[in-house]
Amino acid sequence: MLYCLAAVMRTKLAEQMAYRSHFILSVLLLVAGDMVIPLITLLLYGSGASFPGWTMHEALLIQAVFALAKGIAFPFFFGMVGTTLGQVREGTFDLLLLRPRPVMLMAMLAGFDPDDFGRLFSGAVIFGFALSGLPMLGWSNWLQFGLLFIASIVILCAVSLFLSGMLFRWVGSSRVFDIFDAVTSFGMYPGTIFSKSLQNILTYVLPVGLIAFVPASALLGRTGLSTLWALAPAAIFFALGVLYWNRMLKGYTSAGG
């Protein structure tokens, strides 16, 4: 698997270097897009308003964690959504079925996109700025954060499996990323600003709150070790994503689902 990933990364980076201006422009546009919400947060706090119970740097930390998670998940996992959409529609997804590797792995590798590392850069910038306005954080906070951040990556991977699996049947739609943005946008804000019922939905039903809010809260020391319960729903959500993707793949009948 690592050998295949390394080979694909080398090939994709070589392709991007052949069109450097396009690559640089794509990265800059992604960085600019990811900076919009943090900029709005800065303007919000600059005007005297705020998210109740959260300082500006704490709110920015949540958005930074969200951007960092996307910066890892999008290059490695989310490319399979666009790949599945295009190849199923064109009838070329069959070529992945013929290769001597797991189909899911090949779909992820085929969708690898170096452009999306721009999200990782913007997330790192916001993360550094947020930490600059916070007190020194303890090692236990960082340990909890590390484990929960892995869980957030797993959740995003599961989301990519659900979206790409859907496209084996729903081949006429290119709006799956709009669905993703609409649902996960709630995860960019402190969960405490929502009603209790909505908090439960965003935690247990659609676990977008686990992508950034829970890891950021653990890093800030707002929660204890009990926060690690989030690892269980992340694992369950990922398992459901794998089962769903494989089930939808079995129903794939070539050239348009």
Tab-separated table of C-alpha atoms in Angstrom:
chain	number	residue	atom	x	y	z
A	1	MET	CA	0.000	0.000	0.000
A	2	LEU	CA	2.755	2.452	0.963
A	3	TYR	CA	4.655	1.591	-2.224
A	4	CYS	CA	1.563	2.294	-4.331
A	5	LEU	CA	0.919	5.563	-2.510
A	6	ALA	CA	4.535	6.691	-2.976
A	7	ALA	CA	4.398	5.858	-6.698
A	8	VAL	CA	1.138	7.771	-7.186
A	9	MET	CA	2.448	10.778	-5.242
A	10	ARG	CA	5.581	10.922	-7.371
A	11	THR	CA	3.544	10.727	-10.573
A	12	LYS	CA	0.985	13.326	-9.497
A	13	LEU	CA	3.656	15.761	-8.295
A	14	ALA	CA	5.545	15.319	-11.568
A	15	GLU	CA	2.339	16.164	-13.450
A	16	GLN	CA	1.823	19.286	-11.346
A	17	MET	CA	5.388	20.452	-11.885
A	18	ALA	CA	4.744	20.317	-15.622
A	19	TYR	CA	2.033	22.935	-15.085
A	20	ARG	CA	3.496	24.945	-12.220
A	21	SER	CA	1.407	28.074	-12.731
A	22	HIS	CA	-1.831	26.068	-12.615
A	23	PHE	CA	-0.682	24.223	-9.500
A	24	ILE	CA	0.354	27.417	-7.688
A	25	LEU	CA	-2.872	29.190	-8.649
A	26	SER	CA	-4.973	26.240	-7.457
A	27	VAL	CA	-3.181	26.165	-4.112
A	28	LEU	CA	-3.561	29.939	-3.658
A	29	LEU	CA	-7.279	29.775	-4.412
A	30	LEU	CA	-7.749	26.967	-1.880
A	31	VAL	CA	-5.825	28.933	0.751
A	32	ALA	CA	-7.905	32.049	0.053
A	33	GLY	CA	-11.137	30.050	0.267
A	34	ASP	CA	-10.172	28.501	3.599
A	35	MET	CA	-9.341	31.930	5.010
A	36	VAL	CA	-12.834	33.326	4.454
A	37	ILE	CA	-14.518	31.910	7.589
A	38	PRO	CA	-11.584	32.781	9.917
A	39	LEU	CA	-11.592	36.291	8.451
A	40	ILE	CA	-15.299	36.600	9.212
A	41	THR	CA	-14.562	35.418	12.767
A	42	LEU	CA	-11.883	38.113	13.123
A	43	LEU	CA	-14.306	40.758	11.875
A	44	LEU	CA	-17.004	39.445	14.205
A	45	TYR	CA	-14.822	39.761	17.289
A	46	GLY	CA	-13.368	43.035	16.021
A	47	SER	CA	-16.869	44.520	15.953
A	48	GLY	CA	-17.413	43.621	19.606
A	49	ALA	CA	-19.550	40.525	19.029
A	50	SER	CA	-18.444	36.999	19.937
A	51	PHE	CA	-19.413	33.369	20.334
A	52	PRO	CA	-20.649	33.148	23.949
A	53	GLY	CA	-18.020	31.602	26.220
A	54	TRP	CA	-15.301	31.529	23.557
A	55	THR	CA	-12.464	33.962	22.997
A	56	MET	CA	-11.408	34.872	19.481
A	57	HIS	CA	-8.338	32.620	19.523
A	58	GLU	CA	-10.333	29.689	20.897
A	59	ALA	CA	-12.924	30.050	18.135
A	60	LEU	CA	-10.150	30.304	15.548
A	61	LEU	CA	-8.587	27.142	16.969
A	62	ILE	CA	-11.726	25.170	16.086
A	63	GLN	CA	-11.643	26.494	12.539
A	64	ALA	CA	-7.910	25.755	12.301
A	65	VAL	CA	-8.416	22.137	13.370
A	66	PHE	CA	-11.183	21.811	10.794
A	67	ALA	CA	-8.885	23.163	8.052
A	68	LEU	CA	-6.019	20.882	9.138
A	69	ALA	CA	-8.274	17.833	9.041
A	70	LYS	CA	-9.466	18.751	5.550
A	71	GLY	CA	-5.863	19.411	4.519
A	72	ILE	CA	-5.043	15.764	5.229
A	73	ALA	CA	-8.318	14.115	4.232
A	74	PHE	CA	-8.899	15.895	0.931
A	75	PRO	CA	-5.623	14.993	-0.835
A	76	PHE	CA	-5.724	11.350	0.241
A	77	PHE	CA	-9.419	10.448	0.527
A	78	PHE	CA	-11.805	12.941	-1.039
A	79	GLY	CA	-10.336	12.667	-4.508
A	80	MET	CA	-12.091	9.308	-4.775
A	81	VAL	CA	-15.428	11.142	-4.838
A	82	GLY	CA	-14.598	13.016	-8.042
A	83	THR	CA	-12.862	9.964	-9.483
A	84	THR	CA	-15.887	7.745	-8.847
A	85	LEU	CA	-18.267	10.348	-10.264
A	86	GLY	CA	-16.288	10.736	-13.485
A	87	GLN	CA	-15.338	7.113	-14.052
A	88	VAL	CA	-18.741	5.620	-13.264
A	89	ARG	CA	-20.392	8.156	-15.548
A	90	GLU	CA	-17.934	7.353	-18.355
A	91	GLY	CA	-17.924	3.610	-17.713
A	92	THR	CA	-14.184	3.482	-17.021
A	93	PHE	CA	-14.473	2.498	-13.360
A	94	ASP	CA	-14.267	-1.088	-14.592
A	95	LEU	CA	-10.536	-0.568	-15.106
A	96	LEU	CA	-10.087	-0.291	-11.332
A	97	LEU	CA	-11.883	-3.599	-10.894
A	98	LEU	CA	-9.310	-5.296	-13.100
A	99	ARG	CA	-6.297	-4.223	-11.091
A	100	PRO	CA	-4.724	-6.652	-8.586
A	101	ARG	CA	-5.340	-4.377	-5.631
A	102	PRO	CA	-8.384	-3.624	-3.418
A	103	VAL	CA	-10.823	-1.477	-5.404
A	104	MET	CA	-11.306	0.987	-2.558
A	105	LEU	CA	-7.552	1.552	-2.293
A	106	MET	CA	-7.242	2.056	-6.044
A	107	ALA	CA	-10.109	4.567	-6.034
A	108	MET	CA	-8.376	6.559	-3.300
A	109	LEU	CA	-5.025	6.450	-5.089
A	110	ALA	CA	-6.571	7.448	-8.415
A	111	GLY	CA	-8.120	10.472	-6.729
A	112	PHE	CA	-4.962	11.695	-4.979
A	113	ASP	CA	-4.690	15.456	-5.576
A	114	PRO	CA	-1.607	17.479	-4.439
A	115	ASP	CA	-3.532	20.743	-4.922
A	116	ASP	CA	-5.496	20.063	-1.750
A	117	PHE	CA	-2.365	20.337	0.378
A	118	GLY	CA	-3.074	24.068	0.203
A	119	ARG	CA	-5.747	23.433	2.813
A	120	LEU	CA	-3.084	22.006	5.094
A	121	PHE	CA	-1.008	25.163	4.709
A	122	SER	CA	-3.930	27.498	5.475
A	123	GLY	CA	-4.893	25.340	8.451
A	124	ALA	CA	-1.345	25.471	9.810
A	125	VAL	CA	-1.284	29.280	9.506
A	126	ILE	CA	-4.603	29.671	11.339
A	127	PHE	CA	-3.544	27.074	13.927
A	128	GLY	CA	-0.305	28.933	14.670
A	129	PHE	CA	-2.124	32.253	14.981
A	130	ALA	CA	-4.743	30.755	17.307
A	131	LEU	CA	-2.096	29.207	19.569
A	132	SER	CA	-0.243	32.536	19.767
A	133	GLY	CA	-3.126	33.983	21.752
A	134	LEU	CA	-3.551	31.034	24.118
A	135	PRO	CA	-1.668	30.076	27.299
A	136	MET	CA	0.816	27.207	27.303
A	137	LEU	CA	-0.989	23.900	26.849
A	138	GLY	CA	-0.053	20.743	28.780
A	139	TRP	CA	1.270	17.535	27.267
A	140	SER	CA	-1.863	15.614	28.292
A	141	ASN	CA	-3.958	18.117	26.333
A	142	TRP	CA	-1.775	17.534	23.271
A	143	LEU	CA	-2.016	13.762	23.685
A	144	GLN	CA	-5.800	13.889	23.823
A	145	PHE	CA	-5.845	16.238	20.885
A	146	GLY	CA	-3.635	13.920	18.830
A	147	LEU	CA	-5.919	10.939	19.376
A	148	LEU	CA	-9.068	12.926	18.672
A	149	PHE	CA	-7.520	14.526	15.601
A	150	ILE	CA	-6.887	11.044	14.210
A	151	ALA	CA	-10.568	10.341	14.889
A	152	SER	CA	-11.528	13.452	12.904
A	153	ILE	CA	-9.478	12.224	9.929
A	154	VAL	CA	-11.210	8.842	10.195
A	155	ILE	CA	-14.616	10.554	10.169
A	156	LEU	CA	-13.730	12.541	7.048
A	157	CYS	CA	-12.518	9.345	5.398
A	158	ALA	CA	-15.855	7.734	6.235
A	159	VAL	CA	-17.698	10.712	4.735
A	160	SER	CA	-15.739	10.299	1.499
A	161	LEU	CA	-16.768	6.637	1.433
A	162	PHE	CA	-20.441	7.510	1.885
A	163	LEU	CA	-20.338	10.199	-0.815
A	164	SER	CA	-18.412	8.116	-3.346
A	165	GLY	CA	-20.500	5.025	-2.607
A	166	MET	CA	-23.621	7.054	-3.312
A	167	LEU	CA	-22.278	7.838	-6.787
A	168	PHE	CA	-22.411	4.217	-7.899
A	169	ARG	CA	-26.156	4.801	-8.207
A	170	TRP	CA	-26.573	8.587	-8.193
A	171	VAL	CA	-24.334	9.082	-11.229
A	172	GLY	CA	-26.136	12.122	-12.592
A	173	SER	CA	-25.208	14.429	-9.722
A	174	SER	CA	-22.102	16.545	-9.260
A	175	ARG	CA	-23.448	18.278	-6.134
A	176	VAL	CA	-22.057	15.868	-3.568
A	177	PHE	CA	-19.441	18.381	-2.427
A	178	ASP	CA	-22.221	20.911	-1.848
A	179	ILE	CA	-23.868	18.336	0.407
A	180	PHE	CA	-20.589	17.907	2.267
A	181	ASP	CA	-20.072	21.657	2.705
A	182	ALA	CA	-23.650	22.207	3.868
A	183	VAL	CA	-23.522	19.464	6.499
A	184	THR	CA	-19.984	19.998	7.806
A	185	SER	CA	-20.218	23.800	7.996
A	186	PHE	CA	-21.731	23.339	11.471
A	187	GLY	CA	-18.439	21.812	12.586
A	188	MET	CA	-16.559	25.077	12.127
A	189	TYR	CA	-18.243	26.752	15.086
A	190	PRO	CA	-18.318	26.061	18.837
A	191	GLY	CA	-20.884	23.352	19.475
A	192	THR	CA	-22.127	25.136	22.572
A	193	ILE	CA	-23.778	27.871	20.501
A	194	PHE	CA	-26.329	25.353	19.177
A	195	SER	CA	-29.365	23.970	20.993
A	196	LYS	CA	-28.917	20.769	22.978
A	197	SER	CA	-30.941	18.732	20.484
A	198	LEU	CA	-28.865	19.993	17.551
A	199	GLN	CA	-25.669	19.301	19.506
A	200	ASN	CA	-26.779	15.686	19.941
A	201	ILE	CA	-27.527	15.365	16.217
A	202	LEU	CA	-24.139	16.837	15.279
A	203	THR	CA	-22.392	14.486	17.691
A	204	TYR	CA	-24.216	11.155	17.508
A	205	VAL	CA	-26.107	11.165	14.181
A	206	LEU	CA	-23.941	13.297	11.876
A	207	PRO	CA	-20.685	13.460	13.837
A	208	VAL	CA	-19.414	16.686	12.291
A	209	GLY	CA	-18.843	18.097	15.771
A	210	LEU	CA	-16.149	15.464	16.256
A	211	ILE	CA	-14.153	16.826	13.318
A	212	ALA	CA	-12.946	20.000	15.017
A	213	PHE	CA	-14.984	21.075	18.051
A	214	VAL	CA	-14.229	18.052	20.244
A	215	PRO	CA	-10.458	17.897	19.438
A	216	ALA	CA	-10.114	21.661	19.950
A	217	SER	CA	-12.006	21.482	23.255
A	218	ALA	CA	-9.653	18.723	24.444
A	219	LEU	CA	-6.605	20.771	23.479
A	220	LEU	CA	-7.966	23.760	25.385
A	221	GLY	CA	-8.496	21.611	28.479
A	222	ARG	CA	-12.240	22.178	28.495
A	223	THR	CA	-12.884	18.438	28.794
A	224	GLY	CA	-11.367	15.539	30.685
A	225	LEU	CA	-10.277	12.087	29.556
A	226	SER	CA	-13.930	11.217	29.039
A	227	THR	CA	-13.656	13.054	25.708
A	228	LEU	CA	-11.868	10.015	24.310
A	229	TRP	CA	-15.301	8.391	24.012
A	230	ALA	CA	-15.344	10.116	20.610
A	231	LEU	CA	-12.954	7.448	19.311
A	232	ALA	CA	-15.751	4.861	19.452
A	233	PRO	CA	-18.310	6.693	17.264
A	234	ALA	CA	-15.521	7.588	14.822
A	235	ALA	CA	-14.624	3.903	14.454
A	236	ILE	CA	-18.296	2.926	14.095
A	237	PHE	CA	-18.905	5.648	11.503
A	238	PHE	CA	-15.863	4.483	9.523
A	239	ALA	CA	-16.985	0.847	9.660
A	240	LEU	CA	-20.427	1.855	8.384
A	241	GLY	CA	-18.769	3.828	5.584
A	242	VAL	CA	-16.723	0.810	4.489
A	243	LEU	CA	-19.770	-1.481	4.607
A	244	TYR	CA	-21.874	1.030	2.666
A	245	TRP	CA	-19.194	1.546	-0.002
A	246	ASN	CA	-18.698	-2.175	-0.550
A	247	ARG	CA	-22.447	-2.777	-0.646
A	248	MET	CA	-22.906	-0.074	-3.284
A	249	LEU	CA	-19.957	-1.445	-5.254
A	250	LYS	CA	-21.701	-4.828	-5.455
A	251	GLY	CA	-24.635	-3.089	-7.112
A	252	TYR	CA	-22.405	-1.448	-9.714
A	253	THR	CA	-23.273	-2.768	-13.167
A	254	SER	CA	-20.871	-0.709	-15.293
A	255	ALA	CA	-21.335	2.333	-17.516
A	256	GLY	CA	-23.696	4.453	-15.486
A	257	GLY	CA	-24.410	2.279	-12.445
